[in-house]
Amino acid sequence: MDNVYEKLMTCLASVRQKTDFVPEVALILGSGLGNYAEHIKTECMIEYTEIEGFPVSTVAGHKGRYVFGYIGDVPVVAMQGRVHYYEGYPMTDVVLPTRLMGLMGAKKLILTNAAGGVNLSYKAGDFMLITDHITTGVPSPLIGQNIEELGVRFPDMSEVYSLRMKSVIKEQADKLGIKLQEGVYAQLTGPAYETPAEIRMIRIWGADAVGMSTACEALAARHMGMEICGISCITNMAAGVTNEKLSHKEVQETADRVAKDFESLVTEIIKNI
Ligand code: HPA
């Protein structure tokens, strides 16, 4: 058996020793958005450090745990804190937590992140519904021996972000009076923010937002057949768009400023997805 799969099985067994909770929806909470977990009627929490073989995040502002419980009647598992490629983990470790939620039983995945606005019509504080992604800037988590138990060697990626979920999200955002941009998310490695030239490059590629996560997780989740949607919080305009310098502080401040709207949107998405 492939050792990536073995490690997943070890982690799954470790989770199953602590809870038999079967989530329907998996949720990954991005930078500054981790407080959403407080909305979950919690049944159980597992710190990442308690899971044998689990990669543990090192970024300030990222808690590291799974929260199991309910939003309305919907059983969910939320990742409060994710692992990033720039932390030095191999891509297979970066997507392990996502795959693990799929193996726990979650059929649907909601991805969130903080992202830089590449599309010049965006403003800091906007939300962007992810319609597609560009992973060209990072290695594929599917490189290496294919894990047949999860999915096929050459998976189709023509609809990574579910059109069905997209229409549910737009309807819920409308009801809440929350404006949603729609666009393509490009993942680069970080941890440095991009240069203005890199931002011009990915704008030409067709990206509307840029970040250091999400697309690899979506790719791995799609490989195993999960239905996926994603929302970016545009926390800043990307490098070179304005004269301002980029900082993690600004990213967190913007995410905090719009957290209430984000939280109501995610709740309605979960209840209606
Ligand atoms: N670039 C990359 N990642 C980010 C950014 C950005 O401008 N803002 C928040 N995450």
mmCIF file of C-alpha atoms and ligand atoms in Angstrom:
data_model
loop_
_atom_site.group_PDB
_atom_site.id
_atom_site.type_symbol
_atom_site.label_atom_id
_atom_site.label_comp_id
_atom_site.label_asym_id
_atom_site.label_seq_id
_atom_site.Cartn_x
_atom_site.Cartn_y
_atom_site.Cartn_z
ATOM 1 C CA MET A 1 0.000 0.000 0.000
ATOM 2 C CA ASP A 2 1.128 3.552 -0.742
ATOM 3 C CA ASN A 3 2.538 5.290 2.337
ATOM 4 C CA VAL A 4 0.422 8.417 1.746
ATOM 5 C CA TYR A 5 -2.654 6.219 2.006
ATOM 6 C CA GLU A 6 -1.232 4.362 5.004
ATOM 7 C CA LYS A 7 -0.704 7.661 6.792
ATOM 8 C CA LEU A 8 -4.290 8.682 5.994
ATOM 9 C CA MET A 9 -5.538 5.408 7.428
ATOM 10 C CA THR A 10 -3.458 5.922 10.589
ATOM 11 C CA CYS A 11 -4.944 9.428 10.998
ATOM 12 C CA LEU A 12 -8.465 8.128 10.336
ATOM 13 C CA ALA A 13 -8.045 5.386 12.958
ATOM 14 C CA SER A 14 -6.752 8.011 15.401
ATOM 15 C CA VAL A 15 -9.824 10.230 14.755
ATOM 16 C CA ARG A 16 -12.158 7.238 15.040
ATOM 17 C CA GLN A 17 -10.735 6.428 18.480
ATOM 18 C CA LYS A 18 -12.016 9.830 19.609
ATOM 19 C CA THR A 19 -15.298 10.235 17.722
ATOM 20 C CA ASP A 20 -17.629 8.297 15.441
ATOM 21 C CA PHE A 21 -19.211 11.540 14.172
ATOM 22 C CA VAL A 22 -20.028 11.371 10.451
ATOM 23 C CA PRO A 23 -20.072 14.841 8.859
ATOM 24 C CA GLU A 24 -22.081 15.644 5.753
ATOM 25 C CA VAL A 25 -20.307 18.921 5.046
ATOM 26 C CA ALA A 26 -16.616 19.696 5.506
ATOM 27 C CA LEU A 27 -15.579 23.297 5.995
ATOM 28 C CA ILE A 28 -12.098 24.792 5.831
ATOM 29 C CA LEU A 29 -11.784 28.139 7.581
ATOM 30 C CA GLY A 30 -9.215 30.549 6.156
ATOM 31 C CA SER A 31 -7.052 33.292 7.707
ATOM 32 C CA GLY A 32 -8.980 35.411 10.172
ATOM 33 C CA LEU A 33 -12.146 33.387 9.575
ATOM 34 C CA GLY A 34 -11.462 30.731 12.201
ATOM 35 C CA ASN A 35 -13.919 32.196 14.713
ATOM 36 C CA TYR A 36 -16.756 30.767 12.643
ATOM 37 C CA ALA A 37 -16.275 27.545 14.577
ATOM 38 C CA GLU A 38 -18.030 29.286 17.490
ATOM 39 C CA HIS A 39 -21.299 29.045 15.504
ATOM 40 C CA ILE A 40 -21.129 25.271 15.473
ATOM 41 C CA LYS A 41 -23.214 23.376 18.025
ATOM 42 C CA THR A 42 -20.149 21.433 19.025
ATOM 43 C CA GLU A 43 -20.171 17.708 19.676
ATOM 44 C CA CYS A 44 -16.446 17.134 19.763
ATOM 45 C CA MET A 45 -13.119 18.844 19.028
ATOM 46 C CA ILE A 46 -9.857 17.178 18.117
ATOM 47 C CA GLU A 47 -6.581 19.095 18.212
ATOM 48 C CA TYR A 48 -4.382 18.297 15.226
ATOM 49 C CA THR A 49 -1.581 17.456 17.637
ATOM 50 C CA GLU A 50 -3.715 14.609 19.025
ATOM 51 C CA ILE A 51 -3.888 12.890 15.629
ATOM 52 C CA GLU A 52 -1.056 10.505 14.933
ATOM 53 C CA GLY A 53 0.907 11.561 11.828
ATOM 54 C CA PHE A 54 -1.104 14.739 11.229
ATOM 55 C CA PRO A 55 0.706 17.832 9.831
ATOM 56 C CA VAL A 56 0.430 20.741 12.293
ATOM 57 C CA SER A 57 0.157 24.407 11.155
ATOM 58 C CA THR A 58 2.627 26.984 12.424
ATOM 59 C CA VAL A 59 1.052 30.292 11.266
ATOM 60 C CA ALA A 60 0.063 32.903 13.859
ATOM 61 C CA GLY A 61 -3.730 33.294 13.875
ATOM 62 C CA HIS A 62 -4.295 29.702 12.782
ATOM 63 C CA LYS A 63 -5.677 27.433 15.445
ATOM 64 C CA GLY A 64 -5.202 23.793 14.736
ATOM 65 C CA ARG A 65 -8.196 21.578 15.304
ATOM 66 C CA TYR A 66 -11.198 19.824 13.830
ATOM 67 C CA VAL A 67 -14.538 20.943 15.222
ATOM 68 C CA PHE A 68 -17.389 18.442 14.853
ATOM 69 C CA GLY A 69 -21.013 19.439 15.348
ATOM 70 C CA TYR A 70 -24.128 20.917 13.787
ATOM 71 C CA ILE A 71 -25.139 24.030 11.899
ATOM 72 C CA GLY A 72 -28.929 23.808 12.086
ATOM 73 C CA ASP A 73 -29.516 20.101 11.472
ATOM 74 C CA VAL A 74 -26.499 19.617 9.244
ATOM 75 C CA PRO A 75 -23.605 17.565 10.634
ATOM 76 C CA VAL A 76 -20.363 19.384 9.832
ATOM 77 C CA VAL A 77 -16.666 19.106 10.447
ATOM 78 C CA ALA A 78 -14.717 22.357 10.333
ATOM 79 C CA MET A 79 -10.978 22.788 10.096
ATOM 80 C CA GLN A 80 -9.983 25.655 12.316
ATOM 81 C CA GLY A 81 -6.587 26.250 10.787
ATOM 82 C CA ARG A 82 -5.128 24.577 7.709
ATOM 83 C CA VAL A 83 -1.677 23.516 6.609
ATOM 84 C CA HIS A 84 0.091 25.542 3.904
ATOM 85 C CA TYR A 85 2.677 24.394 1.388
ATOM 86 C CA TYR A 86 5.016 27.241 2.423
ATOM 87 C CA GLU A 87 5.331 25.702 5.875
ATOM 88 C CA GLY A 88 7.545 23.085 4.306
ATOM 89 C CA TYR A 89 5.253 20.086 4.162
ATOM 90 C CA PRO A 90 5.034 17.943 1.045
ATOM 91 C CA MET A 91 1.851 18.587 -0.937
ATOM 92 C CA THR A 92 0.469 15.193 0.099
ATOM 93 C CA ASP A 93 0.606 16.357 3.740
ATOM 94 C CA VAL A 94 -0.946 19.731 2.860
ATOM 95 C CA VAL A 95 -4.048 17.980 1.497
ATOM 96 C CA LEU A 96 -4.130 15.181 4.079
ATOM 97 C CA PRO A 97 -6.568 16.998 6.389
ATOM 98 C CA THR A 98 -8.967 17.564 3.465
ATOM 99 C CA ARG A 99 -8.792 13.948 2.333
ATOM 100 C CA LEU A 100 -9.310 12.847 5.908
ATOM 101 C CA MET A 101 -12.592 14.776 6.118
ATOM 102 C CA GLY A 102 -13.676 13.021 2.929
ATOM 103 C CA LEU A 103 -12.813 9.661 4.490
ATOM 104 C CA MET A 104 -14.784 10.610 7.621
ATOM 105 C CA GLY A 105 -17.812 10.706 5.314
ATOM 106 C CA ALA A 106 -18.137 14.334 4.183
ATOM 107 C CA LYS A 107 -19.486 14.430 0.633
ATOM 108 C CA LYS A 108 -19.470 18.206 0.329
ATOM 109 C CA LEU A 109 -16.625 20.643 0.897
ATOM 110 C CA ILE A 110 -16.788 24.380 1.520
ATOM 111 C CA LEU A 111 -13.428 26.101 1.125
ATOM 112 C CA THR A 112 -12.702 29.589 2.376
ATOM 113 C CA ASN A 113 -9.609 31.733 2.268
ATOM 114 C CA ALA A 114 -8.179 35.208 2.405
ATOM 115 C CA ALA A 115 -6.956 36.313 -1.013
ATOM 116 C CA GLY A 116 -5.428 39.241 -2.818
ATOM 117 C CA GLY A 117 -7.567 40.969 -5.438
ATOM 118 C CA VAL A 118 -6.062 40.654 -8.908
ATOM 119 C CA ASN A 119 -9.148 41.787 -10.820
ATOM 120 C CA LEU A 120 -8.949 45.587 -10.884
ATOM 121 C CA SER A 121 -12.686 45.985 -10.306
ATOM 122 C CA TYR A 122 -12.463 44.293 -6.882
ATOM 123 C CA LYS A 123 -12.148 46.082 -3.535
ATOM 124 C CA ALA A 124 -10.700 44.946 -0.213
ATOM 125 C CA GLY A 125 -13.555 43.448 1.788
ATOM 126 C CA ASP A 126 -15.320 41.896 -1.238
ATOM 127 C CA PHE A 127 -16.275 38.239 -1.279
ATOM 128 C CA MET A 128 -15.512 36.195 -4.374
ATOM 129 C CA LEU A 129 -17.301 32.999 -5.283
ATOM 130 C CA ILE A 130 -14.620 30.765 -6.773
ATOM 131 C CA THR A 131 -15.705 29.595 -10.227
ATOM 132 C CA ASP A 132 -12.455 27.862 -11.168
ATOM 133 C CA HIS A 133 -8.820 27.732 -10.145
ATOM 134 C CA ILE A 134 -5.263 27.758 -11.437
ATOM 135 C CA THR A 135 -2.853 25.423 -9.632
ATOM 136 C CA THR A 136 0.015 25.908 -12.060
ATOM 137 C CA GLY A 137 1.989 27.787 -9.403
ATOM 138 C CA VAL A 138 2.235 24.799 -7.022
ATOM 139 C CA PRO A 139 3.015 21.094 -7.385
ATOM 140 C CA SER A 140 -0.020 18.825 -7.758
ATOM 141 C CA PRO A 141 -0.914 16.850 -4.622
ATOM 142 C CA LEU A 142 -1.741 13.960 -6.985
ATOM 143 C CA ILE A 143 1.889 13.551 -8.089
ATOM 144 C CA GLY A 144 3.265 10.152 -7.103
ATOM 145 C CA GLN A 145 1.704 6.740 -7.176
ATOM 146 C CA ASN A 146 -2.042 7.132 -7.642
ATOM 147 C CA ILE A 147 -4.134 6.156 -4.631
ATOM 148 C CA GLU A 148 -6.733 3.999 -6.350
ATOM 149 C CA GLU A 149 -8.815 3.866 -3.153
ATOM 150 C CA LEU A 150 -9.371 7.626 -3.501
ATOM 151 C CA GLY A 151 -9.741 8.200 -7.234
ATOM 152 C CA VAL A 152 -8.462 7.641 -10.746
ATOM 153 C CA ARG A 153 -4.991 8.422 -12.107
ATOM 154 C CA PHE A 154 -6.183 11.120 -14.522
ATOM 155 C CA PRO A 155 -9.192 12.789 -12.909
ATOM 156 C CA ASP A 156 -11.407 15.176 -14.832
ATOM 157 C CA MET A 157 -11.223 18.761 -13.536
ATOM 158 C CA SER A 158 -13.735 20.442 -15.840
ATOM 159 C CA GLU A 159 -16.090 21.302 -12.968
ATOM 160 C CA VAL A 160 -14.054 21.456 -9.758
ATOM 161 C CA TYR A 161 -16.442 23.999 -8.230
ATOM 162 C CA SER A 162 -19.977 22.652 -8.375
ATOM 163 C CA LEU A 163 -22.391 24.613 -10.554
ATOM 164 C CA ARG A 164 -25.219 23.371 -8.358
ATOM 165 C CA MET A 165 -23.592 24.742 -5.210
ATOM 166 C CA LYS A 166 -22.749 27.966 -7.000
ATOM 167 C CA SER A 167 -26.404 28.687 -7.706
ATOM 168 C CA VAL A 168 -27.349 27.904 -4.079
ATOM 169 C CA ILE A 169 -24.658 30.289 -2.839
ATOM 170 C CA LYS A 170 -25.722 33.099 -5.161
ATOM 171 C CA GLU A 171 -29.316 32.711 -4.038
ATOM 172 C CA GLN A 172 -28.345 32.815 -0.346
ATOM 173 C CA ALA A 173 -26.040 35.816 -0.835
ATOM 174 C CA ASP A 174 -28.888 37.641 -2.622
ATOM 175 C CA LYS A 175 -31.272 36.910 0.250
ATOM 176 C CA LEU A 176 -28.749 38.270 2.746
ATOM 177 C CA GLY A 177 -27.999 41.314 0.580
ATOM 178 C CA ILE A 178 -24.333 40.333 0.370
ATOM 179 C CA LYS A 179 -22.566 41.253 -2.840
ATOM 180 C CA LEU A 180 -20.575 38.414 -4.396
ATOM 181 C CA GLN A 181 -17.894 38.751 -7.020
ATOM 182 C CA GLU A 182 -17.241 35.649 -9.126
ATOM 183 C CA GLY A 183 -13.847 34.662 -10.369
ATOM 184 C CA VAL A 184 -10.836 32.443 -10.777
ATOM 185 C CA TYR A 185 -8.482 31.787 -7.858
ATOM 186 C CA ALA A 186 -4.788 31.220 -8.539
ATOM 187 C CA GLN A 187 -2.648 29.492 -5.942
ATOM 188 C CA LEU A 188 1.026 30.374 -5.643
ATOM 189 C CA THR A 189 3.358 28.995 -2.987
ATOM 190 C CA GLY A 190 4.007 32.085 -0.850
ATOM 191 C CA PRO A 191 5.067 32.763 1.834
ATOM 192 C CA ALA A 192 6.203 36.055 0.291
ATOM 193 C CA TYR A 193 3.414 38.089 -1.203
ATOM 194 C CA GLU A 194 3.757 38.315 -4.963
ATOM 195 C CA THR A 195 5.662 40.948 -6.874
ATOM 196 C CA PRO A 196 3.719 43.368 -9.099
ATOM 197 C CA ALA A 197 5.157 41.534 -12.138
ATOM 198 C CA GLU A 198 3.860 38.193 -10.837
ATOM 199 C CA ILE A 199 0.432 39.729 -10.332
ATOM 200 C CA ARG A 200 0.432 41.084 -13.902
ATOM 201 C CA MET A 201 1.399 37.592 -15.061
ATOM 202 C CA ILE A 202 -1.436 35.804 -13.270
ATOM 203 C CA ARG A 203 -3.908 38.456 -14.424
ATOM 204 C CA ILE A 204 -2.927 37.499 -17.973
ATOM 205 C CA TRP A 205 -3.383 33.825 -16.994
ATOM 206 C CA GLY A 206 -6.990 34.673 -16.199
ATOM 207 C CA ALA A 207 -6.888 34.900 -12.403
ATOM 208 C CA ASP A 208 -9.107 37.274 -10.434
ATOM 209 C CA ALA A 209 -7.680 36.514 -6.994
ATOM 210 C CA VAL A 210 -4.450 35.094 -5.622
ATOM 211 C CA GLY A 211 -3.614 33.147 -2.501
ATOM 212 C CA MET A 212 -1.478 30.465 -0.907
ATOM 213 C CA SER A 213 -4.022 27.685 -0.292
ATOM 214 C CA THR A 214 -7.319 26.187 -1.419
ATOM 215 C CA ALA A 215 -6.721 25.083 -5.022
ATOM 216 C CA CYS A 216 -4.568 22.113 -3.976
ATOM 217 C CA GLU A 217 -7.233 21.087 -1.455
ATOM 218 C CA ALA A 218 -9.970 21.422 -4.072
ATOM 219 C CA LEU A 219 -7.905 19.318 -6.469
ATOM 220 C CA ALA A 220 -7.418 16.523 -3.923
ATOM 221 C CA ALA A 221 -11.075 16.634 -2.862
ATOM 222 C CA ARG A 222 -12.282 16.533 -6.465
ATOM 223 C CA HIS A 223 -9.999 13.560 -7.116
ATOM 224 C CA MET A 224 -11.951 11.679 -4.452
ATOM 225 C CA GLY A 225 -15.310 12.801 -5.813
ATOM 226 C CA MET A 226 -16.331 15.431 -3.267
ATOM 227 C CA GLU A 227 -18.685 18.224 -4.353
ATOM 228 C CA ILE A 228 -16.875 21.518 -3.805
ATOM 229 C CA CYS A 229 -17.491 25.225 -3.468
ATOM 230 C CA GLY A 230 -15.186 28.024 -2.390
ATOM 231 C CA ILE A 231 -15.365 31.617 -1.266
ATOM 232 C CA SER A 232 -12.456 34.033 -1.060
ATOM 233 C CA CYS A 233 -12.446 37.044 1.169
ATOM 234 C CA ILE A 234 -10.522 39.682 -0.784
ATOM 235 C CA THR A 235 -8.556 41.078 2.133
ATOM 236 C CA ASN A 236 -6.312 43.372 0.104
ATOM 237 C CA MET A 237 -5.620 44.340 -3.455
ATOM 238 C CA ALA A 238 -2.691 42.312 -4.807
ATOM 239 C CA ALA A 239 0.820 43.745 -5.096
ATOM 240 C CA GLY A 240 1.241 46.695 -7.426
ATOM 241 C CA VAL A 241 -2.489 47.449 -7.744
ATOM 242 C CA THR A 242 -2.255 50.231 -5.182
ATOM 243 C CA ASN A 243 0.812 51.897 -3.670
ATOM 244 C CA GLU A 244 0.231 50.193 -0.331
ATOM 245 C CA LYS A 245 2.581 47.566 1.026
ATOM 246 C CA LEU A 246 1.076 44.175 1.833
ATOM 247 C CA SER A 247 1.023 42.756 5.345
ATOM 248 C CA HIS A 248 -0.502 39.841 7.232
ATOM 249 C CA LYS A 249 -1.898 42.427 9.660
ATOM 250 C CA GLU A 250 -3.935 44.071 6.890
ATOM 251 C CA VAL A 251 -5.157 40.645 5.749
ATOM 252 C CA GLN A 252 -6.357 39.824 9.263
ATOM 253 C CA GLU A 253 -7.904 43.263 9.852
ATOM 254 C CA THR A 254 -9.985 43.105 6.659
ATOM 255 C CA ALA A 255 -11.039 39.520 7.381
ATOM 256 C CA ASP A 256 -12.135 40.621 10.873
ATOM 257 C CA ARG A 257 -14.033 43.616 9.484
ATOM 258 C CA VAL A 258 -16.189 41.470 7.183
ATOM 259 C CA ALA A 259 -16.357 38.388 9.425
ATOM 260 C CA LYS A 260 -20.027 38.927 10.393
ATOM 261 C CA ASP A 261 -21.243 38.878 6.785
ATOM 262 C CA PHE A 262 -18.995 35.952 6.016
ATOM 263 C CA GLU A 263 -20.373 34.036 8.975
ATOM 264 C CA SER A 264 -24.022 34.597 8.030
ATOM 265 C CA LEU A 265 -23.286 33.599 4.450
ATOM 266 C CA VAL A 266 -21.526 30.372 5.437
ATOM 267 C CA THR A 267 -24.372 29.434 7.807
ATOM 268 C CA GLU A 268 -26.992 29.874 5.075
ATOM 269 C CA ILE A 269 -24.841 27.983 2.587
ATOM 270 C CA ILE A 270 -24.499 25.018 4.941
ATOM 271 C CA LYS A 271 -28.229 24.940 5.719
ATOM 272 C CA ASN A 272 -29.175 25.050 2.043
ATOM 273 C CA ILE A 273 -26.447 23.144 0.287
HETATM 274 N N1 HPA B 1 -1.358 37.270 -2.032
HETATM 275 C C1 HPA B 1 -1.314 35.983 -1.655
HETATM 276 N N2 HPA B 1 -2.017 35.514 -0.655
HETATM 277 C C2 HPA B 1 -2.825 36.353 0.003
HETATM 278 C C3 HPA B 1 -2.930 37.707 -0.342
HETATM 279 C C4 HPA B 1 -2.158 38.188 -1.432
HETATM 280 O O1 HPA B 1 -2.180 39.376 -1.798
HETATM 281 N N3 HPA B 1 -3.821 38.274 0.514
HETATM 282 C C5 HPA B 1 -4.246 37.283 1.335
HETATM 283 N N4 HPA B 1 -3.655 36.119 1.032
#
